[in-house]
CSV table of C-alpha atoms in Angstrom, one decimal:
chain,number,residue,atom,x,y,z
Z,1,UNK,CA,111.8,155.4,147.9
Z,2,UNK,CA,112.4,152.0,150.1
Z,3,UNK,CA,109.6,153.1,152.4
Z,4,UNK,CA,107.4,152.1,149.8
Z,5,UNK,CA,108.6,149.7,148.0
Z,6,UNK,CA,110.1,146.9,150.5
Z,7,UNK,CA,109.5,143.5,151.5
Z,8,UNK,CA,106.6,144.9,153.8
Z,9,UNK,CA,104.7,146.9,150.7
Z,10,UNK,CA,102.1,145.5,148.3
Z,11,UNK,CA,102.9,147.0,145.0
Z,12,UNK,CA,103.7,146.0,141.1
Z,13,UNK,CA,107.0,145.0,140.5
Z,14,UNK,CA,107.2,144.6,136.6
Z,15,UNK,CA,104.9,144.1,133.4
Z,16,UNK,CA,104.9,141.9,130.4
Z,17,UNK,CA,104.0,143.3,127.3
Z,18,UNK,CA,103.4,141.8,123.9
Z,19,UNK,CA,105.1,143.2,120.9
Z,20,UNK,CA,105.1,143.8,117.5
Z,21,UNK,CA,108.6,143.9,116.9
Z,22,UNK,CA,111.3,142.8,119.6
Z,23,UNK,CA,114.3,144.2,118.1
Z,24,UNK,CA,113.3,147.6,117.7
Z,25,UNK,CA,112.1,147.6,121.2
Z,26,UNK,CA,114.8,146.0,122.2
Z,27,UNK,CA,116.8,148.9,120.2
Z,28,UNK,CA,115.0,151.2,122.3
Z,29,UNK,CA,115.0,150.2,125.8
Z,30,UNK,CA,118.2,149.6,125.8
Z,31,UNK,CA,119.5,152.7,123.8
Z,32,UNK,CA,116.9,155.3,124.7
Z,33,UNK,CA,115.7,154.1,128.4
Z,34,UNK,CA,119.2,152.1,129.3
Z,35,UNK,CA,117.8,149.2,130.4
Z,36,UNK,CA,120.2,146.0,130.9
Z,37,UNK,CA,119.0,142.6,129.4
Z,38,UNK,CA,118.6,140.1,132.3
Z,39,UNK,CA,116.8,137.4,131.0
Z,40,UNK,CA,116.4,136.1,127.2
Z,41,UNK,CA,114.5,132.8,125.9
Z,42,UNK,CA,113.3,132.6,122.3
Z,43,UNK,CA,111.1,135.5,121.6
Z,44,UNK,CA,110.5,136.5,125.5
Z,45,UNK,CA,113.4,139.2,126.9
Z,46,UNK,CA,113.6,140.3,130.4
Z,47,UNK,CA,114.7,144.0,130.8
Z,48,UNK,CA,115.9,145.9,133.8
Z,49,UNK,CA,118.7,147.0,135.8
Z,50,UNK,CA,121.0,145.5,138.8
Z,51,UNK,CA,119.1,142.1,138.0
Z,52,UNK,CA,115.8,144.1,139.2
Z,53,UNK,CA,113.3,142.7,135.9
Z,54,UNK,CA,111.4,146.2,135.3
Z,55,UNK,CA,109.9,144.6,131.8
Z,56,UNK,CA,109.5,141.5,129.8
Z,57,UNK,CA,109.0,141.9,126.2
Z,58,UNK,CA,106.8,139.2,124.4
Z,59,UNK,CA,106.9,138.9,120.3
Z,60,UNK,CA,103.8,138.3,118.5
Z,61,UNK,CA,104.3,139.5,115.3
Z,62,UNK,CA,100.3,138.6,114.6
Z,63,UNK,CA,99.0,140.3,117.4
Z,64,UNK,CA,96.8,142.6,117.2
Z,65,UNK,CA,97.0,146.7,118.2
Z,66,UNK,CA,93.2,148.0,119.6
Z,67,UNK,CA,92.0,150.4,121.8
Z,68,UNK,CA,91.4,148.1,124.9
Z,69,UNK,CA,91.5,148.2,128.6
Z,70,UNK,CA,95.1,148.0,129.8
Z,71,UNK,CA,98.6,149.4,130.1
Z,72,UNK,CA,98.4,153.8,130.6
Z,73,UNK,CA,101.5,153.9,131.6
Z,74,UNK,CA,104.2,152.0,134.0
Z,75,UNK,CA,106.1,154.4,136.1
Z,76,UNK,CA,109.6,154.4,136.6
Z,77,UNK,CA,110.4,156.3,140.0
Z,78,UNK,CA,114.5,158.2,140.2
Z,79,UNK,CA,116.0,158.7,143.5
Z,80,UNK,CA,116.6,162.5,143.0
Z,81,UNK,CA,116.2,165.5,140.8
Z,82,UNK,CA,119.5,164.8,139.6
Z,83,UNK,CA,118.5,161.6,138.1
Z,84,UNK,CA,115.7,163.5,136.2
Z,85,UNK,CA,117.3,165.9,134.6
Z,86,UNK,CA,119.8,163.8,133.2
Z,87,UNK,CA,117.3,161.5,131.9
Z,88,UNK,CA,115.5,164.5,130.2
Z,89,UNK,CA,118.9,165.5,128.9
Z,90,UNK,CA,120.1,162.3,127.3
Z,91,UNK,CA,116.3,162.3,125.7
Z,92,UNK,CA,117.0,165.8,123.9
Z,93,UNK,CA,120.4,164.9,122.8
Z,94,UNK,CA,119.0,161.8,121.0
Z,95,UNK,CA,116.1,164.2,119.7
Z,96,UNK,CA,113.6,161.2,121.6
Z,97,UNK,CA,109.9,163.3,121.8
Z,98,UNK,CA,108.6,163.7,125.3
Z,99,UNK,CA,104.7,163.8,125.2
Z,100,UNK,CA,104.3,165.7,128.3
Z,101,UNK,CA,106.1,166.8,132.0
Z,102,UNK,CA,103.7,167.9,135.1
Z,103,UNK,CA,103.8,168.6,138.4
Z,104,UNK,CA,102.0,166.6,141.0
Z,105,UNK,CA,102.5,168.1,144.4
Z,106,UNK,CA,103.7,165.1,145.4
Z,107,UNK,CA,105.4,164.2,142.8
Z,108,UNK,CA,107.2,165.8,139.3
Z,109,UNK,CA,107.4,163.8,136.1
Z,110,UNK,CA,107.9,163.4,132.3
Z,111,UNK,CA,106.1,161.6,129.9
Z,112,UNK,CA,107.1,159.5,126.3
Z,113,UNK,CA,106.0,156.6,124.9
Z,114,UNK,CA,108.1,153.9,123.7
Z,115,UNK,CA,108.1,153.2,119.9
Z,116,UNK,CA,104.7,150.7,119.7
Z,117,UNK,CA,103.0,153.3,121.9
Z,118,UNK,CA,103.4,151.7,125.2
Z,119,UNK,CA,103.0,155.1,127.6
Z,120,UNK,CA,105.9,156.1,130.0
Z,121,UNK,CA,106.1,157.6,133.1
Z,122,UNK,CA,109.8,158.6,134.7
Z,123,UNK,CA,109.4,160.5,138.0
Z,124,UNK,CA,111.0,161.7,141.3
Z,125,UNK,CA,108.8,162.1,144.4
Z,126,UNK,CA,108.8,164.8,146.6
Z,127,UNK,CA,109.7,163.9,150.4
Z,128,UNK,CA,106.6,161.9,152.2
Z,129,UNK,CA,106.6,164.5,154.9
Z,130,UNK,CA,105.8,167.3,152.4
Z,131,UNK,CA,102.8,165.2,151.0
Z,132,UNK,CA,99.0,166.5,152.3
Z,133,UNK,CA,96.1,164.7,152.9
Z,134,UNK,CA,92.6,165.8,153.0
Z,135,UNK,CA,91.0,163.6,155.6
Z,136,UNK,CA,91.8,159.9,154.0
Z,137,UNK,CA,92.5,161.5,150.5
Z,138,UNK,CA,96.0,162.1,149.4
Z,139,UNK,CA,96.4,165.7,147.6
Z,140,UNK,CA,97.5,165.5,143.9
Z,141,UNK,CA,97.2,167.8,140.9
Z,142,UNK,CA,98.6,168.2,137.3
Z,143,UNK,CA,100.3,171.3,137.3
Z,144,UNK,CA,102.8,172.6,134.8
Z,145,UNK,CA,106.4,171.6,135.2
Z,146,UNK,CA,109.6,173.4,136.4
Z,147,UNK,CA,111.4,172.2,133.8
Z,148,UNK,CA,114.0,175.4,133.9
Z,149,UNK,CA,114.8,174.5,138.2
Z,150,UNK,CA,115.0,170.9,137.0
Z,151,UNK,CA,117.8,171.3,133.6
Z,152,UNK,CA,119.8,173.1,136.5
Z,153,UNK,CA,120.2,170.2,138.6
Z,154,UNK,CA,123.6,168.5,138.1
Z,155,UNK,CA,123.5,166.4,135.2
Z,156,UNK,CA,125.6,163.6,133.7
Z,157,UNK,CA,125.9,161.2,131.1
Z,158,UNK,CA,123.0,158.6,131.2
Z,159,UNK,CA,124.8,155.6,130.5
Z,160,UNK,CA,122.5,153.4,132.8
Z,161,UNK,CA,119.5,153.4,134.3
Z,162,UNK,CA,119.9,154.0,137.4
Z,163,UNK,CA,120.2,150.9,139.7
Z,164,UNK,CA,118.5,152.4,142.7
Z,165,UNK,CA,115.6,153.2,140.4
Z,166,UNK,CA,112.2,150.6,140.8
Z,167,UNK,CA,108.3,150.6,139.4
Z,168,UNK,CA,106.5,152.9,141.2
Z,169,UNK,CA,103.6,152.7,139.7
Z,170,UNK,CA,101.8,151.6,137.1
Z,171,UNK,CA,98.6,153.6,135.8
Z,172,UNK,CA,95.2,151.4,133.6
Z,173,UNK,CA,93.3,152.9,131.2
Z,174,UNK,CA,89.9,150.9,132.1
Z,175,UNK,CA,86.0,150.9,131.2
Z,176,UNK,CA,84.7,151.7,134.2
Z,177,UNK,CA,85.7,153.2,137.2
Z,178,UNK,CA,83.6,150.9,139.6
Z,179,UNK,CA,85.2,147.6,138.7
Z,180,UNK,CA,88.6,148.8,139.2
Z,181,UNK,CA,87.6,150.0,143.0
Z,182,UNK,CA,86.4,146.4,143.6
Z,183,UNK,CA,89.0,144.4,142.2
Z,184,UNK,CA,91.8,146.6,143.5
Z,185,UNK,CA,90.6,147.5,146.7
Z,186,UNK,CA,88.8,144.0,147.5
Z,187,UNK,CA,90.1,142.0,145.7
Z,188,UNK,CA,94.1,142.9,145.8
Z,189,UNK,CA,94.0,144.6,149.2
Z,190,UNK,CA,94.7,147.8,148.2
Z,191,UNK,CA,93.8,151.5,149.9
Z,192,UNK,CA,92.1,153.4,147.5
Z,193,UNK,CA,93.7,157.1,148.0
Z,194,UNK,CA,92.3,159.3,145.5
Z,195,UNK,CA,89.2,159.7,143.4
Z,196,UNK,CA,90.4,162.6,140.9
Z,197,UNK,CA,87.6,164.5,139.5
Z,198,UNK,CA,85.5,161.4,139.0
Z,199,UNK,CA,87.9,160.1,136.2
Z,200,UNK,CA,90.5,158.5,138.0
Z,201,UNK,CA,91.2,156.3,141.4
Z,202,UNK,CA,94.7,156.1,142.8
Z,203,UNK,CA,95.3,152.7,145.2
Z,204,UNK,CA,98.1,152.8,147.4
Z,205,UNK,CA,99.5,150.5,150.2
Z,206,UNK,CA,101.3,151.9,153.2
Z,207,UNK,CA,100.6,155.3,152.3
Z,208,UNK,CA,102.1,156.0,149.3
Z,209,UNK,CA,100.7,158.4,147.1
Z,210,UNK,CA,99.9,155.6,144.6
Z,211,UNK,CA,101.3,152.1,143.2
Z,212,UNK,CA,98.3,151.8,141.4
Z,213,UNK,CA,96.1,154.0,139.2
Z,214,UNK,CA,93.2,152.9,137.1
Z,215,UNK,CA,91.4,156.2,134.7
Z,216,UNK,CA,88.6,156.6,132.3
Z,217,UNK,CA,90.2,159.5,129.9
Z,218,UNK,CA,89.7,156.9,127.4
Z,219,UNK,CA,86.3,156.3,125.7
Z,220,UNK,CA,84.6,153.2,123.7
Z,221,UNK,CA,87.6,150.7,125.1
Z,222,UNK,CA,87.1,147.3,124.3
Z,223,UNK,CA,87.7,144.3,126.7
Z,224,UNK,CA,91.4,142.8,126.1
Z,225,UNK,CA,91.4,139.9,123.7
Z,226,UNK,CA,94.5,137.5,124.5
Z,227,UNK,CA,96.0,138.0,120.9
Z,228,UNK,CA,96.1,141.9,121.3
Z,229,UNK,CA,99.9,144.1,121.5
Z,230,UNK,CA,100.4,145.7,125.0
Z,231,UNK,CA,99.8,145.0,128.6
Z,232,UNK,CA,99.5,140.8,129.4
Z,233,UNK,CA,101.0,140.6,132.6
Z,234,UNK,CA,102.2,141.8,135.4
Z,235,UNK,CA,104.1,141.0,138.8
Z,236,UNK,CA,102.7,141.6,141.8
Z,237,UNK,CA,105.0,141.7,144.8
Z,238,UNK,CA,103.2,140.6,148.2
Z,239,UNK,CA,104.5,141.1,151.4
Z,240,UNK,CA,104.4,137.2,153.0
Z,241,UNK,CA,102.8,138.6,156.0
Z,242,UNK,CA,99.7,139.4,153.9
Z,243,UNK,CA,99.4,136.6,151.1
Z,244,UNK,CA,96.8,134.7,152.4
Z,245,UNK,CA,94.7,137.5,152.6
Z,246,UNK,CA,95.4,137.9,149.2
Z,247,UNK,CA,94.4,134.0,148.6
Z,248,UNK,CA,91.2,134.3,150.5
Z,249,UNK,CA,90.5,137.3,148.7
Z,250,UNK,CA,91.1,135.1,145.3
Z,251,UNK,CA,88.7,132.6,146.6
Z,252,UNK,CA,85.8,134.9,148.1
Z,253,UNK,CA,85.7,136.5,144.3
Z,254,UNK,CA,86.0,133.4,142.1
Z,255,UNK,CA,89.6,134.4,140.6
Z,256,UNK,CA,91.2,131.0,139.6
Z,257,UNK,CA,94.4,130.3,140.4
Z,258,UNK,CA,96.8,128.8,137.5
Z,259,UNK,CA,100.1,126.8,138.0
Z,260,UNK,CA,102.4,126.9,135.4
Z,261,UNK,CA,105.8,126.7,134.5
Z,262,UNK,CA,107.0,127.0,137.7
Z,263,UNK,CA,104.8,130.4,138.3
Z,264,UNK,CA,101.3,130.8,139.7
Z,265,UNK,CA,98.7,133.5,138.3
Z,266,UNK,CA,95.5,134.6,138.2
Z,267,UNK,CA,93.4,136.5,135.1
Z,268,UNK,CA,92.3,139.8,136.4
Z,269,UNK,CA,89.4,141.4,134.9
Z,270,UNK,CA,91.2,143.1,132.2
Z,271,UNK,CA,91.8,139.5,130.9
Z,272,UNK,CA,95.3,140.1,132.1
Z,273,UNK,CA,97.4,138.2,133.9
Z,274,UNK,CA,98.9,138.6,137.3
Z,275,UNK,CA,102.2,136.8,138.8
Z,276,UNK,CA,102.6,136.8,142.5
């Protein structure tokens, strides 16, 4: 999984979102998912594992839950089948509802959501080798699941998450599909991969099947408003090589740059914000 997700790779390395209720998330990401608390200030907590930040919870008990653009899910990627299976095994023993598992040729993977709804991808990739391309496309489907070759793997206790594990992805539920292809491909730099039926576009840096998806199964989303629950930020790793690319690319398109607190952003147009 280091080949694509390494100092040289352009790819989201965590998200913020804003929640309802911070101790019942809390409650589950660190008893369901087995996430490690690595940062905590007032009602902000940083989640993660092997002082990797995966997630940052923000409280706003007035916030605001509508069906905007944003967060479809942020991906978790395991190291092996192994990993997976004991995952979907400590999920069933605490009776936690999967909302779906599939196949993806290059990829297999479960879904859940966590308990305000946030969506919730953990997956293993298939070896890079095996992966097919059609011309400049990658080849992906959804395809049912081996779930009875998986639950044969060996499987152990999931006491952690596993500290090899990292985002590999995270997926935007969006208005329109032409937007996304400019901002992420001009605008971030990134290779679109994919157009999937004429729903979805899958971006990708170095090859990888995708770091960043962006789909339409949605209908009548609203633009974000900045006092809404879920996705507010996120953190885009930049390999140094490349960030003034990235800077010029800011500047070409109008994206204002903010300083503060020690961090620099930009609002995307999602309204959300993005760290790098």
């Amino acid at each position: 999984m280091n080949d694509f997700h390494n100092s040289k790779t352009n790819y989201i390395e965590s998200v913020i979102i804003k929640v309802k209720d911070l101790n019942k998330m809390l409650d589950f990401y660190l008893k369901i998912m087995k996430f490690e608390v690595i940062e905590k200030n007032d009602n902000l907590v940083s989640l993660g594992v092997n002082n990797k930040i995966f997630l940052t919870l923000e409280e706003d008990k007035n916030a605001i839950k509508r069906d905007s653009e944003g967060l479809y899910h942020i991906a978790y990627l395991l190291k092996n089948l192994d990993d997976l299976a004991s995952f979907i095994n400590h999920l069933v023993k605490n009776k936690y509802p999967i909302t779906g598992g599939a196949d993806h040729l290059v990829s297999e993977a479960i879904y859940l959501d966590d308990i305000e709804g946030n969506g919730i991808e953990v997956y293993v990739d298939r070896d890079s080798v095996s992966w097919e391309f059609d011309n400049t496309e990658i080849v992906m489907d959804t395809l049912p699941i081996d779930i009875e070759k998986i639950m044969n793997r060996n499987i152990y206790e999931w006491k952690s998450f596993p500290h090899d594990a990292v985002v590999g992805h995270v997926h935007f539920s969006v208005r329109n599909l032409d937007g996304s292809l400019k901002y992420f491909r001009d605008v971030l730099g990134f290779d679109l991969l994919l157009e999937f039926r004429k729903r979805a576009l899958f971006f990708s840096d170095r090859k990888y099947h995708h770091h960043i998806g962006a789909n339409t199964f949605s209908i009548n989303l609203k633009k974000r408003e900045d006092n809404e629950l879920g996705l507010v930020g996120y953190k885009l790793h930049i390999d140094k090589e490349r960030e003034q690319e990235l800077l010029d690319n800011l500047n070409k398109y109008d994206f204002k740059i903010i300083n503060e607190d020690n961090k620099r952003y930009f609002k995307d147009i999602y309204n959300i914000k993005v760290y790098f």
